Amino acid sequence: MDAVDVAVGDFSFDGTTIALRPIAHAEHPFPPELREPPTSAADLCVLDTRLGQVFAAAAREHEADLVASLGQTVHHWVEDGRCLGTLQVGAPAWIAEATGLPVVADFRVRDVAAGGHGAPLASTLDALWLAELAGSEPAGSEVGNAVALNIGGIANITKVSPEGVIAYDTGPGNALMDAAMTVLSNGLRTCDLNGEFAARGRVHEELLDRLLADPYYALPAPKSTGKEHFNRAYLDRMTEGLVIQAEDFLATLTELTARTIAAECDGLVIGSGGGMRNPVLVESLRAKVELRTSDELGLPGDAKEAYLTALLGFLTWHGLPGNVPSATGASGPRPLGSITPGREPLRLPEPVTTAVTGLKVIGGHRART
């Protein structure tokens, strides 16, 4: 909820490969009044509507043929290692009404209905992109064994090997750091910008040991988590009886994210997401793994999740599955999302019946705010 991320891309088929030409990406401010979690059905209705309107205003600023919206997750229901439900808000009807374009939205729930976690959907883009990178690099290149990493509120990774694709949430990305910073600043700051506090602190070993003892890290994949678990109440429990300076608190939470990511990674790690803007986190990761950015390989890191959403919409539009069952745990491949018609009658293209095997990123991109 730091910003509404928008990416515009031109997608086309090149045999069994999807070609993505990034055109532009942008960040639109997230209204502060919409950050409060809903506590009633009335609150949820208001949030769903207002977010739909905010998304609509952002989409209307860009030219397109189709809009895809991942929505804002307000609850991800996991019990005993199984995802039982997930809820994203940001009513797509408002986007369709404002733009006149068809909208594909609500991607996660179909995967959950098929027995999956509905996450990490980043595995769809990562698996195709890593396969294409491995095929285009010289034999023996480290890219062939790369791990794709995205650090948002929750951090997730994707690994591709001859045995298949595996992807899962490693644990907190920015979620705990953001929660701590919000509390420590009485709401004046929602993140440790540039790792300012963490850079001045030292890791509190007792707190780090408590945090690393969380049973989530030992669960087998596929698995997912969210802010339902890693939140302010969680921090209150973990810090009970401890007296910790603010800077040490942030340094410890930053180190937690770095360690829990590094523990799951072998070889080259290709990083993206908001967490890559935190120099303290990046420095700690670089000390533990070989780290490159997705920007270095042609995919804008700040816009990667938005391009993922666009890819999911493109796949659904052409009748193709958008999940990776080995990554999410679903019983099989499924087309994802629901389609809201635009101003014109809905006319879908002839479904594509050939499986997609790769995603290549071509051309340049420009960013604006």
Coordinates of C-alpha atoms in Angstrom, one line a residue:
M1 CA 0.0 0.0 0.0
D2 CA 2.9 2.3 -0.6
A3 CA 1.7 3.2 -4.1
V4 CA -0.5 2.0 -6.9
D5 CA 1.9 0.5 -9.4
V6 CA 1.0 0.7 -13.1
A7 CA 2.9 -0.9 -16.0
V8 CA 2.1 -0.7 -19.7
G9 CA 3.4 -3.4 -21.9
D10 CA 3.0 -4.7 -25.4
F11 CA 2.5 -8.5 -25.4
S12 CA 2.6 -10.8 -28.4
F13 CA 3.2 -14.4 -29.2
D14 CA 6.4 -15.5 -30.9
G15 CA 5.9 -19.2 -31.3
T16 CA 5.6 -20.7 -27.8
T17 CA 7.3 -17.6 -26.3
I18 CA 5.5 -14.5 -25.1
A19 CA 7.3 -11.3 -26.1
L20 CA 7.0 -8.4 -23.7
R21 CA 8.0 -4.9 -24.7
P22 CA 7.9 -2.7 -21.6
I23 CA 6.4 0.7 -22.6
A24 CA 6.1 2.7 -19.4
H25 CA 5.6 2.3 -15.7
A26 CA 4.5 4.7 -13.0
E27 CA 3.7 4.9 -9.3
H28 CA 0.5 6.7 -8.2
P29 CA 0.2 7.9 -4.6
F30 CA -1.8 5.6 -2.4
P31 CA -4.4 7.6 -0.4
P32 CA -3.5 7.6 3.3
E33 CA -7.1 7.4 4.4
L34 CA -7.4 4.0 2.7
R35 CA -4.6 2.4 4.7
E36 CA -6.8 1.6 7.7
P37 CA -8.0 -2.0 7.7
P38 CA -11.8 -2.5 7.5
T39 CA -13.5 -3.6 10.7
S40 CA -17.1 -4.1 9.4
A41 CA -19.0 -5.0 6.2
A42 CA -19.7 -1.3 5.7
D43 CA -15.9 -0.5 5.9
L44 CA -15.1 -3.3 3.5
C45 CA -17.7 -2.0 1.0
V46 CA -16.3 1.5 1.2
L47 CA -12.7 0.3 0.8
D48 CA -13.6 -1.9 -2.2
T49 CA -15.3 1.0 -3.9
R50 CA -12.7 3.7 -3.1
L51 CA -9.9 1.4 -4.2
G52 CA -11.7 0.6 -7.4
Q53 CA -12.0 4.3 -8.1
V54 CA -8.3 4.9 -7.3
F55 CA -7.3 2.1 -9.6
A56 CA -9.6 3.5 -12.2
A57 CA -8.0 6.9 -12.0
A58 CA -4.6 5.4 -12.4
A59 CA -5.5 3.2 -15.3
R60 CA -7.3 6.1 -17.1
E61 CA -3.9 7.9 -17.5
H62 CA -2.5 5.2 -19.8
E63 CA -3.5 4.0 -23.2
A64 CA -4.3 0.2 -23.5
D65 CA -6.5 -2.4 -25.0
L66 CA -7.0 -4.5 -21.8
V67 CA -6.6 -3.8 -18.1
A68 CA -5.5 -6.3 -15.5
S69 CA -5.8 -5.6 -11.8
L70 CA -4.3 -7.7 -9.0
G71 CA -6.3 -5.8 -6.4
Q72 CA -5.3 -5.2 -2.8
T73 CA -5.2 -8.3 -0.5
V74 CA -7.1 -7.6 2.7
H75 CA -7.1 -11.2 4.0
H76 CA -5.2 -14.4 3.0
W77 CA -6.8 -17.3 5.0
V78 CA -4.2 -20.0 5.8
E79 CA -4.7 -22.7 8.4
D80 CA -2.4 -25.7 9.1
G81 CA -0.3 -25.0 6.0
R82 CA -3.3 -24.8 3.6
C83 CA -4.8 -21.7 2.0
L84 CA -8.6 -21.9 2.5
G85 CA -9.5 -18.5 1.0
T86 CA -8.2 -15.2 -0.1
L87 CA -9.8 -11.8 -0.6
Q88 CA -8.7 -8.9 -2.8
V89 CA -10.5 -5.6 -3.1
G90 CA -10.6 -2.8 -5.6
A91 CA -13.9 -3.3 -7.6
P92 CA -12.9 -3.8 -11.3
A93 CA -16.3 -2.4 -12.4
W94 CA -15.0 1.1 -11.6
I95 CA -12.0 0.5 -13.8
A96 CA -14.1 -0.7 -16.7
E97 CA -16.5 2.2 -16.3
A98 CA -13.7 4.8 -16.3
T99 CA -11.6 3.4 -19.1
G100 CA -14.2 1.7 -21.3
L101 CA -11.9 -1.3 -21.4
P102 CA -12.4 -4.9 -20.4
V103 CA -10.8 -5.7 -17.0
V104 CA -9.3 -9.0 -15.8
A105 CA -9.2 -9.2 -12.0
D106 CA -9.4 -11.4 -9.0
F107 CA -6.7 -13.8 -10.1
R108 CA -5.8 -15.6 -6.8
V109 CA -9.0 -17.2 -5.8
R110 CA -9.3 -19.7 -8.8
D111 CA -5.9 -21.2 -7.8
V112 CA -7.1 -21.4 -4.2
A113 CA -10.3 -23.1 -5.3
A114 CA -8.1 -25.6 -7.1
G115 CA -6.2 -26.4 -3.9
G116 CA -3.4 -23.9 -4.3
H117 CA -2.2 -21.0 -2.2
G118 CA -3.0 -18.4 -4.8
A119 CA 0.6 -17.3 -4.3
P120 CA 3.2 -16.6 -5.2
L121 CA 1.7 -15.8 -8.6
A122 CA 5.1 -14.2 -9.4
S123 CA 6.1 -17.7 -10.2
T124 CA 4.2 -17.5 -13.5
L125 CA 6.4 -14.7 -14.8
D126 CA 9.5 -15.9 -13.1
A127 CA 9.3 -19.4 -14.5
L128 CA 8.8 -18.3 -18.1
W129 CA 11.4 -15.5 -17.8
L130 CA 14.1 -17.6 -16.2
A131 CA 13.5 -20.4 -18.8
E132 CA 14.0 -17.9 -21.5
L133 CA 17.1 -16.3 -19.9
A134 CA 18.7 -19.8 -19.4
G135 CA 18.0 -20.7 -23.0
S136 CA 19.5 -17.4 -24.3
E137 CA 22.6 -17.5 -22.2
P138 CA 25.8 -19.4 -22.9
A139 CA 25.9 -23.0 -21.7
G140 CA 27.0 -23.1 -18.1
S141 CA 25.9 -19.5 -17.4
E142 CA 24.9 -18.8 -13.8
V143 CA 21.6 -17.5 -15.1
G144 CA 20.5 -21.1 -15.7
N145 CA 20.6 -21.7 -12.0
A146 CA 19.2 -18.4 -10.9
V147 CA 16.6 -17.7 -8.3
A148 CA 14.1 -15.0 -8.9
L149 CA 13.4 -12.9 -5.8
N150 CA 10.7 -10.3 -5.2
I151 CA 10.7 -8.3 -1.9
G152 CA 7.4 -6.7 -1.3
G153 CA 5.6 -6.8 2.0
I154 CA 6.3 -10.5 1.9
A155 CA 9.3 -11.9 0.1
N156 CA 8.9 -14.7 -2.4
I157 CA 11.3 -16.7 -4.6
T158 CA 11.0 -18.9 -7.7
K159 CA 13.5 -21.6 -8.6
V160 CA 13.5 -23.4 -12.0
S161 CA 15.3 -26.7 -12.4
P162 CA 15.1 -29.8 -14.7
E163 CA 12.8 -31.2 -12.0
G164 CA 10.3 -28.4 -12.4
V165 CA 9.4 -25.1 -10.8
I166 CA 9.2 -24.4 -7.1
A167 CA 8.1 -21.1 -5.6
Y168 CA 7.0 -19.9 -2.2
D169 CA 7.0 -17.1 0.3
T170 CA 10.2 -17.1 2.3
G171 CA 8.7 -14.9 5.0
P172 CA 8.5 -11.1 5.7
G173 CA 10.0 -8.8 3.2
N174 CA 9.2 -5.2 4.2
A175 CA 6.1 -6.0 6.3
L176 CA 7.7 -6.1 9.8
M177 CA 10.1 -3.2 9.0
D178 CA 7.1 -1.1 7.8
A179 CA 5.0 -2.0 10.8
A180 CA 7.8 -1.1 13.3
M181 CA 8.5 2.2 11.6
T182 CA 4.9 3.1 11.5
V183 CA 4.6 2.5 15.3
L184 CA 7.9 4.1 16.2
S185 CA 7.1 7.3 14.3
N186 CA 3.5 7.5 15.5
G187 CA 2.4 7.1 11.9
L188 CA 4.5 9.8 10.4
R189 CA 6.6 7.3 8.5
T190 CA 5.4 4.0 7.0
C191 CA 8.8 2.7 6.0
D192 CA 12.5 3.0 7.0
L193 CA 13.3 5.1 3.9
N194 CA 16.8 4.2 2.5
G195 CA 17.3 2.0 5.6
E196 CA 18.1 5.2 7.6
F197 CA 17.3 3.7 11.0
A198 CA 18.7 0.3 10.3
A199 CA 22.0 1.7 9.2
R200 CA 22.5 3.3 12.6
G201 CA 21.5 0.2 14.6
R202 CA 23.0 -3.1 15.6
V203 CA 21.3 -6.5 15.4
H204 CA 19.7 -7.5 18.7
E205 CA 20.6 -11.2 18.8
E206 CA 18.0 -12.3 21.3
L207 CA 15.2 -10.8 19.3
L208 CA 16.6 -12.2 16.1
D209 CA 16.7 -15.7 17.7
R210 CA 13.1 -15.3 18.7
L211 CA 12.1 -14.2 15.2
L212 CA 14.0 -17.0 13.5
A213 CA 12.3 -19.6 15.7
D214 CA 9.0 -18.9 13.9
P215 CA 7.6 -22.3 12.7
Y216 CA 6.7 -20.9 9.3
Y217 CA 10.3 -21.0 8.1
A218 CA 10.5 -24.8 8.6
L219 CA 7.3 -25.6 6.7
P220 CA 7.7 -27.4 3.4
A221 CA 6.8 -25.7 0.1
P222 CA 4.4 -24.9 -1.4
K223 CA 3.5 -22.4 1.3
S224 CA 2.4 -18.8 1.6
T225 CA 2.0 -16.2 4.3
G226 CA 1.0 -12.6 4.7
K227 CA 0.4 -9.6 7.0
E228 CA -2.2 -11.7 8.8
H229 CA 0.8 -13.4 10.4
F230 CA 3.6 -10.9 10.2
N231 CA 2.1 -7.7 11.6
R232 CA 2.3 -5.3 14.6
A233 CA 0.7 -7.7 17.0
Y234 CA 3.3 -10.3 16.0
L235 CA 6.1 -7.8 16.8
D236 CA 4.4 -7.0 20.2
R237 CA 4.6 -10.7 21.1
M238 CA 8.2 -11.1 19.9
T239 CA 9.5 -8.2 21.8
E240 CA 7.7 -8.9 25.1
G241 CA 10.1 -8.3 28.0
L242 CA 12.8 -6.7 25.8
V243 CA 14.0 -3.1 25.8
I244 CA 15.3 -2.3 22.3
Q245 CA 16.4 1.0 20.7
A246 CA 14.5 2.0 17.6
E247 CA 17.6 1.7 15.4
D248 CA 18.5 -1.7 16.7
F249 CA 14.9 -2.8 16.2
L250 CA 15.0 -1.9 12.5
A251 CA 18.5 -3.3 12.1
T252 CA 17.3 -6.6 13.5
L253 CA 14.1 -6.8 11.3
T254 CA 16.2 -6.0 8.2
E255 CA 18.6 -8.8 9.1
L256 CA 15.7 -11.2 9.6
T257 CA 14.5 -10.5 6.0
A258 CA 18.0 -10.9 4.6
R259 CA 18.7 -14.2 6.5
T260 CA 15.4 -15.9 5.8
I261 CA 15.7 -15.0 2.0
A262 CA 19.4 -16.1 1.8
A263 CA 18.6 -19.4 3.6
E264 CA 16.4 -20.5 0.7
C265 CA 18.7 -19.4 -2.2
D266 CA 21.5 -21.1 -4.1
G267 CA 23.5 -19.5 -6.9
L268 CA 22.6 -16.3 -8.5
V269 CA 19.7 -14.3 -7.1
I270 CA 17.8 -11.8 -9.3
G271 CA 16.1 -9.3 -7.1
S272 CA 13.2 -7.0 -7.6
G273 CA 10.5 -5.2 -5.6
G274 CA 10.4 -2.3 -3.2
G275 CA 12.8 -4.0 -0.8
M276 CA 15.6 -3.6 -3.3
R277 CA 15.5 0.1 -2.6
N278 CA 16.7 -0.5 1.0
P279 CA 20.5 -0.2 0.8
V280 CA 20.9 -1.9 4.2
L281 CA 18.9 -4.9 3.2
V282 CA 20.6 -5.1 -0.2
E283 CA 24.1 -4.9 1.5
S284 CA 23.2 -7.7 3.9
L285 CA 21.8 -9.8 1.0
R286 CA 25.0 -9.2 -1.0
A287 CA 27.1 -10.5 1.9
K288 CA 25.1 -13.8 1.8
V289 CA 24.3 -14.4 -1.9
E290 CA 25.3 -13.4 -5.4
L291 CA 22.8 -10.7 -6.1
R292 CA 21.8 -8.9 -9.4
T293 CA 18.8 -6.8 -10.1
S294 CA 16.1 -7.7 -12.6
D295 CA 16.8 -4.2 -14.2
E296 CA 20.2 -5.5 -15.2
L297 CA 18.5 -8.2 -17.2
G298 CA 15.9 -6.0 -18.9
L299 CA 12.9 -6.2 -16.6
P300 CA 12.2 -3.1 -14.5
G301 CA 12.3 -4.2 -10.9
D302 CA 10.0 -1.5 -9.5
A303 CA 7.4 -2.5 -12.0
K304 CA 7.8 -6.3 -12.0
E305 CA 4.7 -7.1 -10.1
A306 CA 2.6 -4.8 -12.3
Y307 CA 4.1 -6.5 -15.4
L308 CA 3.2 -9.8 -13.8
T309 CA -0.4 -8.7 -13.4
A310 CA -0.4 -7.6 -17.1
L311 CA 1.0 -11.0 -18.1
L312 CA -1.7 -12.8 -16.1
G313 CA -4.4 -10.7 -17.8
F314 CA -2.9 -11.5 -21.2
L315 CA -2.9 -15.2 -20.5
T316 CA -6.5 -15.2 -19.3
W317 CA -7.6 -13.2 -22.3
H318 CA -6.1 -15.9 -24.6
G319 CA -7.6 -18.8 -22.6
L320 CA -4.2 -19.9 -21.1
P321 CA -3.5 -21.0 -17.5
G322 CA -1.9 -18.4 -15.3
N323 CA -0.7 -20.5 -12.4
V324 CA 2.2 -22.9 -11.9
P325 CA 0.7 -25.8 -9.9
S326 CA 4.1 -27.0 -8.6
A327 CA 4.6 -23.5 -7.1
T328 CA 1.2 -22.8 -5.7
G329 CA 0.1 -26.3 -4.8
A330 CA -3.0 -26.3 -7.1
S331 CA -4.2 -29.6 -8.4
G332 CA -3.6 -28.4 -12.0
P333 CA -3.2 -25.5 -14.4
R334 CA -6.1 -23.0 -14.4
P335 CA -7.0 -19.8 -16.2
L336 CA -7.2 -17.2 -13.6
G337 CA -9.4 -14.2 -12.9
S338 CA -12.8 -12.9 -13.8
I339 CA -13.4 -10.6 -16.8
T340 CA -15.5 -7.4 -16.5
P341 CA -16.6 -6.2 -20.0
G342 CA -15.8 -2.7 -21.1
R343 CA -17.9 -0.3 -23.1
E344 CA -18.0 -2.6 -26.1
P345 CA -19.5 -6.1 -26.3
L346 CA -17.0 -8.6 -25.0
R347 CA -15.1 -10.4 -27.9
L348 CA -12.4 -12.7 -26.8
P349 CA -9.8 -13.9 -29.3
E350 CA -9.6 -17.6 -30.4
P351 CA -8.1 -19.5 -27.4
V352 CA -4.4 -20.4 -27.7
T353 CA -4.0 -24.2 -27.4
T354 CA -0.2 -24.4 -27.4
A355 CA 1.6 -24.3 -24.1
V356 CA 3.7 -21.2 -23.5
T357 CA 7.4 -22.1 -22.7
G358 CA 9.1 -18.7 -22.2
L359 CA 8.9 -15.0 -21.8
K360 CA 11.4 -12.7 -23.4
V361 CA 11.7 -9.0 -22.6
I362 CA 12.6 -6.8 -25.6
G363 CA 13.3 -3.1 -26.1
G364 CA 13.6 -0.4 -23.4
H365 CA 11.2 1.2 -21.0
R366 CA 10.7 4.6 -19.4
A367 CA 9.6 5.3 -15.8
R368 CA 7.6 8.3 -14.6
T369 CA 6.0 9.3 -11.4

